Amino acid sequence: MQLGDIDFGGNLFLAPMAGVSDIGFRDVCSSFGADATYSEMLSARAMHHNPKKTALMTIYSEKERIKIGQIFGHEPDILAEAISNPLLSHYQIIDINMGCPAPKVVKNGEGSALLKDLPLASKIISACVKASKRPISVKIRLGYDHDNSLEIGRMCQESGASFVTLHARTTQQGYSGKADYEAIARLKSVLKIPVIGNGDVVDEKSYQRMLSTGVDGVMIGRGAQGNPFIFSDLKKLSYDRDLVAVIKRHVRVLREHYDEAFITKYMRKHLLWYASFLNGEDRIKIATSQSIDHSIEIIENHIMTCSE
Ligand SMILES: Cc1cc2nc3c(=O)[nH]c(=O)nc-3n(C[C@H](O)[C@H](O)[C@H](O)COP(=O)(O)O)c2cc1C
C-alpha cells in the first residue's frame, strides 16, 4: 500500500492499544517487522486544555517506521485544532478513533459513539482533512449495535479519509464473538480508498484468511501481545527468537522515559504475556513482583531449565 510518498512495505500494522502499546512494545514490534505503529489514543480535548499531560503519550522510538497518531473526541473544531498541535508533528498520518467501546469514552459521544451519529462523524473527518496536510485515516467498527459498515465506510471516504481500518465487530459485541471477515471483504469491494482489516489475526492461518478478503493491509493487536515475533513470522523473515533479549529491550526503552515504580507495575501484564508458558507459582510471583529484574530472572531460569 502506498499513500503519496508513504510506502507501507509489508502492510502490517500494530494496532493502537491503550495501556499496552507503549514505546517499548512499539519498538520491539517495529524491530520484528511492524510497518506502521500507532500512538495510544490521545484526547483532542486534553491536548487543547493541557498539552503537557499528553506529551508523554506521544514519545516514539527511532525504530518505528510509519508513525500514526490516533486522536479521539466529539468536537470537530477541537479535533481539527489537535492536528496542528506540535505534539503530533512527528506523525506521518493522523487517525481518528471511531471504534473505542469504553463506556467513559462512549458516554461523551466519542470513539464508537460516533458510529451512531454519522453526520457528526463526517463533520469531524472533513474538519480534520481540511486542517491537515497529512493523510487522515479512521478506525471504525462494523457499527454500534448492527452492521452498517458499508454506510460508515462510504461516509469516511466521502468525507476525505485516506484509508479506513475496520475492526469487524460491533461496539455492542465488544471483543466477544468472531471478527466478521465477510464484512471486511464487502467493505473492501465497495470502497476506492484502502481498507485495513482488523480482528483476530494471531497466526499464519488467520492472516491468510484476512488477506483473502482483499484488504490492503492487516492490523494486529492482541496477537502481538507477548509475541512481537508475529510480524517476522508472517513476513517469513529469519530472526533470533531470543525472548529474554526482547523483554530486556522492551524494559530498557521504558526506562529511558518512566520511573522504575511505574514500570514495575505496568510491565507485569506484558511479562505474563511474554511468559505465557509459565504456570502456577511463577505466574503469581510475576503478577505481584516488586522487581522487574527478578521477574526476568524467573523467566530466564525457566527457559534455561527447559532447554537443558
Ligand atoms: C487493551 C486494548 C486497548 C485498545 N486500545 C485501543 C485504542 O486506543 N484505539 C483503538 O482504535 N483501538 C484500541 N483497541 C482495539 C484494537 O486496536 C483492535 O482493534 C482490537 O484489539 C481487535 O484487533 P485484534 O483482534 O488483533 O486484537 C484496543 C484493544 C485492546 C485489547
Short mmCIF file of C-alpha atoms in Angstrom, two decimals, residues 3-297:
data_model
loop_
_atom_site.label_atom_id
_atom_site.label_comp_id
_atom_site.label_asym_id
_atom_site.label_seq_id
_atom_site.Cartn_x
_atom_site.Cartn_y
_atom_site.Cartn_z
CA LEU A 3 -0.14 6.87 0.19
CA GLY A 4 1.67 9.70 -1.55
CA ASP A 5 5.30 9.13 -0.60
CA ILE A 6 4.40 6.85 2.34
CA ASP A 7 5.24 3.25 1.46
CA PHE A 8 3.67 0.71 3.83
CA GLY A 9 6.11 -2.06 2.91
CA GLY A 10 4.63 -5.38 4.02
CA ASN A 11 1.39 -3.63 5.08
CA LEU A 12 1.45 -4.96 8.64
CA PHE A 13 0.07 -2.59 11.25
CA LEU A 14 0.48 -2.86 15.01
CA ALA A 15 -2.92 -1.91 16.49
CA PRO A 16 -3.34 1.03 18.81
CA MET A 17 -3.89 -0.43 22.29
CA ALA A 18 -4.34 1.97 25.17
CA GLY A 19 -2.39 0.73 28.19
CA VAL A 20 -0.50 -1.82 26.08
CA SER A 21 1.21 -0.33 23.01
CA ASP A 22 3.80 1.68 24.92
CA ILE A 23 7.00 2.96 23.30
CA GLY A 24 8.97 -0.15 24.31
CA PHE A 25 6.38 -2.50 22.84
CA ARG A 26 6.17 -0.47 19.64
CA ASP A 27 9.98 -0.51 19.46
CA VAL A 28 10.21 -4.31 19.67
CA CYS A 29 7.27 -4.88 17.29
CA SER A 30 8.88 -2.49 14.79
CA SER A 31 12.20 -4.29 15.08
CA PHE A 32 10.42 -7.55 14.17
CA GLY A 33 8.74 -6.03 11.13
CA ALA A 34 5.64 -4.00 12.04
CA ASP A 35 5.45 -1.47 9.19
CA ALA A 36 3.19 1.02 10.93
CA THR A 37 2.55 1.76 14.59
CA TYR A 38 0.02 3.92 16.41
CA SER A 39 0.15 6.06 19.48
CA GLU A 40 -2.27 5.10 22.22
CA MET A 41 -5.49 7.11 21.74
CA LEU A 42 -4.96 10.80 22.51
CA SER A 43 -7.77 13.04 23.70
CA ALA A 44 -8.10 16.10 21.46
CA ARG A 45 -9.77 17.92 24.36
CA ALA A 46 -6.92 17.09 26.74
CA MET A 47 -4.45 18.41 24.16
CA HIS A 48 -6.48 21.61 23.95
CA HIS A 49 -6.55 22.19 27.73
CA ASN A 50 -3.33 20.68 28.99
CA PRO A 51 -0.95 19.57 26.23
CA LYS A 52 1.79 18.77 28.80
CA LYS A 53 -0.25 15.84 30.12
CA THR A 54 -0.42 14.31 26.65
CA ALA A 55 3.29 14.80 25.87
CA LEU A 56 4.46 11.51 27.40
CA MET A 57 1.92 9.64 25.27
CA THR A 58 3.42 10.99 22.06
CA ILE A 59 7.01 9.85 22.53
CA TYR A 60 8.31 7.47 19.89
CA SER A 61 11.18 5.14 19.12
CA GLU A 62 13.55 5.62 16.19
CA LYS A 63 12.70 2.02 15.24
CA GLU A 64 9.10 2.97 14.40
CA ARG A 65 8.84 3.46 10.67
CA ILE A 66 5.39 4.82 9.82
CA LYS A 67 4.12 6.57 12.89
CA ILE A 68 0.40 7.21 13.21
CA GLY A 69 -1.04 9.43 15.91
CA GLN A 70 -4.55 8.47 16.97
CA ILE A 71 -6.88 11.15 18.32
CA PHE A 72 -10.38 10.98 19.73
CA GLY A 73 -13.08 13.48 20.61
CA HIS A 74 -16.51 14.68 19.55
CA GLU A 75 -15.98 18.35 18.67
CA PRO A 76 -14.92 18.92 15.04
CA ASP A 77 -13.09 22.19 15.79
CA ILE A 78 -11.18 20.72 18.76
CA LEU A 79 -10.12 17.66 16.75
CA ALA A 80 -9.10 19.85 13.81
CA GLU A 81 -7.08 22.04 16.18
CA ALA A 82 -5.28 18.98 17.55
CA ILE A 83 -3.93 18.21 14.08
CA SER A 84 -1.61 21.20 14.20
CA ASN A 85 -0.54 20.64 17.80
CA PRO A 86 3.28 20.40 17.78
CA LEU A 87 2.99 17.23 19.90
CA LEU A 88 1.68 15.44 16.81
CA SER A 89 4.19 16.87 14.34
CA HIS A 90 6.26 13.66 14.03
CA TYR A 91 3.31 11.50 12.94
CA GLN A 92 3.09 10.90 9.19
CA ILE A 93 -0.63 10.11 9.47
CA ILE A 94 -3.37 11.14 11.91
CA ASP A 95 -6.02 8.55 12.70
CA ILE A 96 -9.41 9.32 14.21
CA ASN A 97 -10.75 6.79 16.70
CA MET A 98 -14.34 5.84 15.91
CA GLY A 99 -14.15 2.36 17.37
CA CYS A 100 -13.48 2.63 21.09
CA PRO A 101 -16.29 0.93 23.07
CA ALA A 102 -15.12 2.03 26.55
CA PRO A 103 -18.16 3.40 28.46
CA LYS A 104 -16.28 6.51 29.67
CA VAL A 105 -15.48 7.39 26.04
CA VAL A 106 -18.87 6.44 24.55
CA LYS A 107 -20.84 8.40 27.14
CA ASN A 108 -19.14 11.58 25.91
CA GLY A 109 -20.27 10.86 22.35
CA GLU A 110 -16.69 9.91 21.36
CA GLY A 111 -14.99 6.79 19.97
CA SER A 112 -17.54 4.33 18.65
CA ALA A 113 -20.49 6.52 19.80
CA LEU A 114 -19.82 8.43 16.56
CA LEU A 115 -20.99 5.38 14.60
CA LYS A 116 -24.49 6.33 15.82
CA ASP A 117 -24.15 9.89 14.54
CA LEU A 118 -22.73 9.73 11.03
CA PRO A 119 -23.40 13.42 10.19
CA LEU A 120 -21.23 14.43 13.16
CA ALA A 121 -18.62 11.78 12.31
CA SER A 122 -18.49 13.19 8.80
CA LYS A 123 -18.06 16.77 10.09
CA ILE A 124 -15.16 15.62 12.27
CA ILE A 125 -13.38 13.85 9.41
CA SER A 126 -13.94 16.76 6.98
CA ALA A 127 -12.70 19.30 9.54
CA CYS A 128 -9.55 17.24 10.19
CA VAL A 129 -8.89 16.68 6.48
CA LYS A 130 -9.25 20.43 5.87
CA ALA A 131 -6.86 21.23 8.74
CA SER A 132 -4.23 18.70 7.71
CA LYS A 133 -1.54 18.40 5.06
CA ARG A 134 -1.06 14.78 6.18
CA PRO A 135 -3.39 11.87 5.40
CA ILE A 136 -6.29 11.38 7.81
CA SER A 137 -7.46 7.82 8.45
CA VAL A 138 -10.35 6.48 10.51
CA LYS A 139 -10.58 3.38 12.67
CA ILE A 140 -14.10 2.00 12.77
CA ARG A 141 -16.13 -1.00 13.86
CA LEU A 142 -18.96 -2.69 11.92
CA GLY A 143 -21.44 -0.35 13.55
CA TYR A 144 -22.76 0.41 17.02
CA ASP A 145 -25.40 -2.28 17.53
CA HIS A 146 -25.72 -3.66 13.98
CA ASP A 147 -23.57 -3.93 10.87
CA ASN A 148 -23.81 -0.75 8.81
CA SER A 149 -20.15 -0.78 7.89
CA LEU A 150 -20.79 -0.03 4.20
CA GLU A 151 -22.62 3.18 5.10
CA ILE A 152 -19.92 4.10 7.63
CA GLY A 153 -17.08 3.31 5.21
CA ARG A 154 -18.68 5.34 2.42
CA MET A 155 -19.18 8.26 4.79
CA CYS A 156 -15.46 8.13 5.72
CA GLN A 157 -14.47 8.05 2.05
CA GLU A 158 -16.80 10.90 1.07
CA SER A 159 -15.55 12.98 4.00
CA GLY A 160 -11.97 12.75 2.71
CA ALA A 161 -10.39 9.93 4.74
CA SER A 162 -7.29 8.44 3.08
CA PHE A 163 -7.99 4.93 4.40
CA VAL A 164 -10.14 3.13 6.93
CA THR A 165 -9.34 0.32 9.33
CA LEU A 166 -12.24 -1.97 10.12
CA HIS A 167 -12.29 -3.95 13.36
CA ALA A 168 -15.02 -6.31 12.24
CA ARG A 169 -17.17 -6.38 15.36
CA THR A 170 -19.94 -4.04 16.53
CA THR A 171 -19.47 -1.87 19.59
CA GLN A 172 -22.05 -3.95 21.44
CA GLN A 173 -20.05 -7.09 20.74
CA GLY A 174 -17.01 -5.60 22.45
CA TYR A 175 -14.42 -8.33 21.96
CA SER A 176 -16.85 -11.25 22.00
CA GLY A 177 -17.69 -13.47 19.05
CA LYS A 178 -15.55 -13.64 15.95
CA ALA A 179 -14.47 -10.81 13.69
CA ASP A 180 -16.66 -10.88 10.55
CA TYR A 181 -14.21 -11.25 7.65
CA GLU A 182 -17.05 -11.32 5.10
CA ALA A 183 -17.98 -7.79 6.17
CA ILE A 184 -14.37 -6.75 5.64
CA ALA A 185 -14.42 -8.24 2.11
CA ARG A 186 -17.70 -6.41 1.35
CA LEU A 187 -16.31 -3.09 2.53
CA LYS A 188 -13.13 -3.59 0.52
CA SER A 189 -15.18 -4.33 -2.60
CA VAL A 190 -17.18 -1.07 -2.42
CA LEU A 191 -14.56 1.49 -1.32
CA LYS A 192 -12.00 3.18 -3.53
CA ILE A 193 -9.77 4.12 -0.59
CA PRO A 194 -7.61 1.39 1.02
CA VAL A 195 -9.12 -0.81 3.72
CA ILE A 196 -7.07 -2.28 6.57
CA GLY A 197 -8.56 -5.45 8.03
CA ASN A 198 -8.52 -5.99 11.77
CA GLY A 199 -9.69 -8.61 14.23
CA ASP A 200 -8.42 -11.97 15.47
CA VAL A 201 -5.26 -12.25 13.36
CA VAL A 202 -2.99 -14.37 15.54
CA ASP A 203 -1.10 -16.71 13.18
CA GLU A 204 -0.42 -17.63 9.56
CA LYS A 205 -3.85 -19.24 9.10
CA SER A 206 -5.86 -16.26 10.35
CA TYR A 207 -3.53 -13.91 8.44
CA GLN A 208 -4.17 -15.77 5.17
CA ARG A 209 -7.92 -15.68 5.85
CA MET A 210 -7.70 -11.94 6.39
CA LEU A 211 -5.65 -11.46 3.20
CA SER A 212 -8.26 -13.43 1.25
CA THR A 213 -10.75 -10.59 1.92
CA GLY A 214 -8.64 -8.47 -0.45
CA VAL A 215 -7.60 -5.92 2.17
CA ASP A 216 -4.73 -3.53 1.56
CA GLY A 217 -3.19 -4.09 4.97
CA VAL A 218 -3.62 -6.14 8.12
CA MET A 219 -3.68 -4.80 11.67
CA ILE A 220 -2.68 -6.97 14.61
CA GLY A 221 -3.44 -6.22 18.24
CA ARG A 222 -3.80 -8.99 20.80
CA GLY A 223 -1.93 -11.41 18.55
CA ALA A 224 1.23 -9.38 19.16
CA GLN A 225 0.87 -9.30 22.95
CA GLY A 226 3.76 -11.37 24.26
CA ASN A 227 4.58 -12.24 20.65
CA PRO A 228 6.18 -9.36 18.73
CA PHE A 229 7.79 -12.10 16.59
CA ILE A 230 4.44 -12.46 14.79
CA PHE A 231 5.41 -9.70 12.33
CA SER A 232 8.60 -11.54 11.26
CA ASP A 233 6.77 -14.87 11.22
CA LEU A 234 4.08 -13.55 8.85
CA LYS A 235 6.69 -11.88 6.65
CA LYS A 236 8.78 -15.05 6.69
CA LEU A 237 11.84 -13.13 7.88
CA SER A 238 14.55 -15.06 9.68
CA TYR A 239 15.44 -13.84 13.18
CA ASP A 240 16.87 -14.87 16.51
CA ARG A 241 13.92 -15.83 18.75
CA ASP A 242 15.53 -14.66 21.96
CA LEU A 243 12.59 -13.88 24.25
CA VAL A 244 14.68 -12.66 27.17
CA ALA A 245 16.58 -10.24 24.91
CA VAL A 246 13.22 -8.89 23.69
CA ILE A 247 11.91 -8.41 27.21
CA LYS A 248 15.13 -6.68 28.27
CA ARG A 249 14.93 -4.37 25.29
CA HIS A 250 11.26 -3.54 25.99
CA VAL A 251 12.20 -2.65 29.58
CA ARG A 252 15.34 -0.73 28.56
CA VAL A 253 13.31 1.54 26.27
CA LEU A 254 10.72 2.16 29.00
CA ARG A 255 13.49 3.00 31.49
CA GLU A 256 14.60 5.86 29.25
CA HIS A 257 11.25 7.57 29.88
CA TYR A 258 9.48 6.27 33.00
CA ASP A 259 10.34 5.73 36.63
CA GLU A 260 11.01 2.25 37.98
CA ALA A 261 7.91 2.15 40.24
CA PHE A 262 5.62 2.76 37.28
CA ILE A 263 7.43 0.27 35.03
CA THR A 264 7.42 -2.43 37.71
CA LYS A 265 3.63 -2.42 37.92
CA TYR A 266 3.00 -1.65 34.26
CA MET A 267 5.24 -4.42 32.89
CA ARG A 268 3.59 -7.22 34.90
CA LYS A 269 0.93 -7.85 32.25
CA HIS A 270 3.47 -7.75 29.42
CA LEU A 271 5.75 -10.17 31.31
CA LEU A 272 2.84 -12.57 31.85
CA TRP A 273 2.05 -12.42 28.12
CA TYR A 274 5.69 -12.94 27.18
CA ALA A 275 5.93 -15.86 29.60
CA SER A 276 2.58 -17.49 28.83
CA PHE A 277 4.36 -20.86 29.18
CA LEU A 278 4.82 -20.29 32.93
CA ASN A 279 2.22 -21.53 35.34
CA GLY A 280 1.29 -21.66 38.98
CA GLU A 281 3.69 -20.17 41.43
CA ASP A 282 5.91 -18.43 38.89
CA ARG A 283 2.94 -16.56 37.39
CA ILE A 284 1.86 -15.38 40.82
CA LYS A 285 5.42 -14.23 41.57
CA ILE A 286 5.47 -12.14 38.39
CA ALA A 287 1.95 -10.79 38.90
CA THR A 288 2.93 -9.47 42.32
CA SER A 289 6.61 -8.77 41.69
CA GLN A 290 8.28 -5.66 43.09
CA SER A 291 11.30 -6.09 40.81
CA ILE A 292 11.33 -6.38 37.05
CA ASP A 293 14.84 -7.78 37.05
CA HIS A 294 13.72 -10.56 39.40
CA SER A 295 10.76 -11.37 37.12
CA ILE A 296 13.09 -11.53 34.13
CA GLU A 297 15.35 -13.88 36.10
#
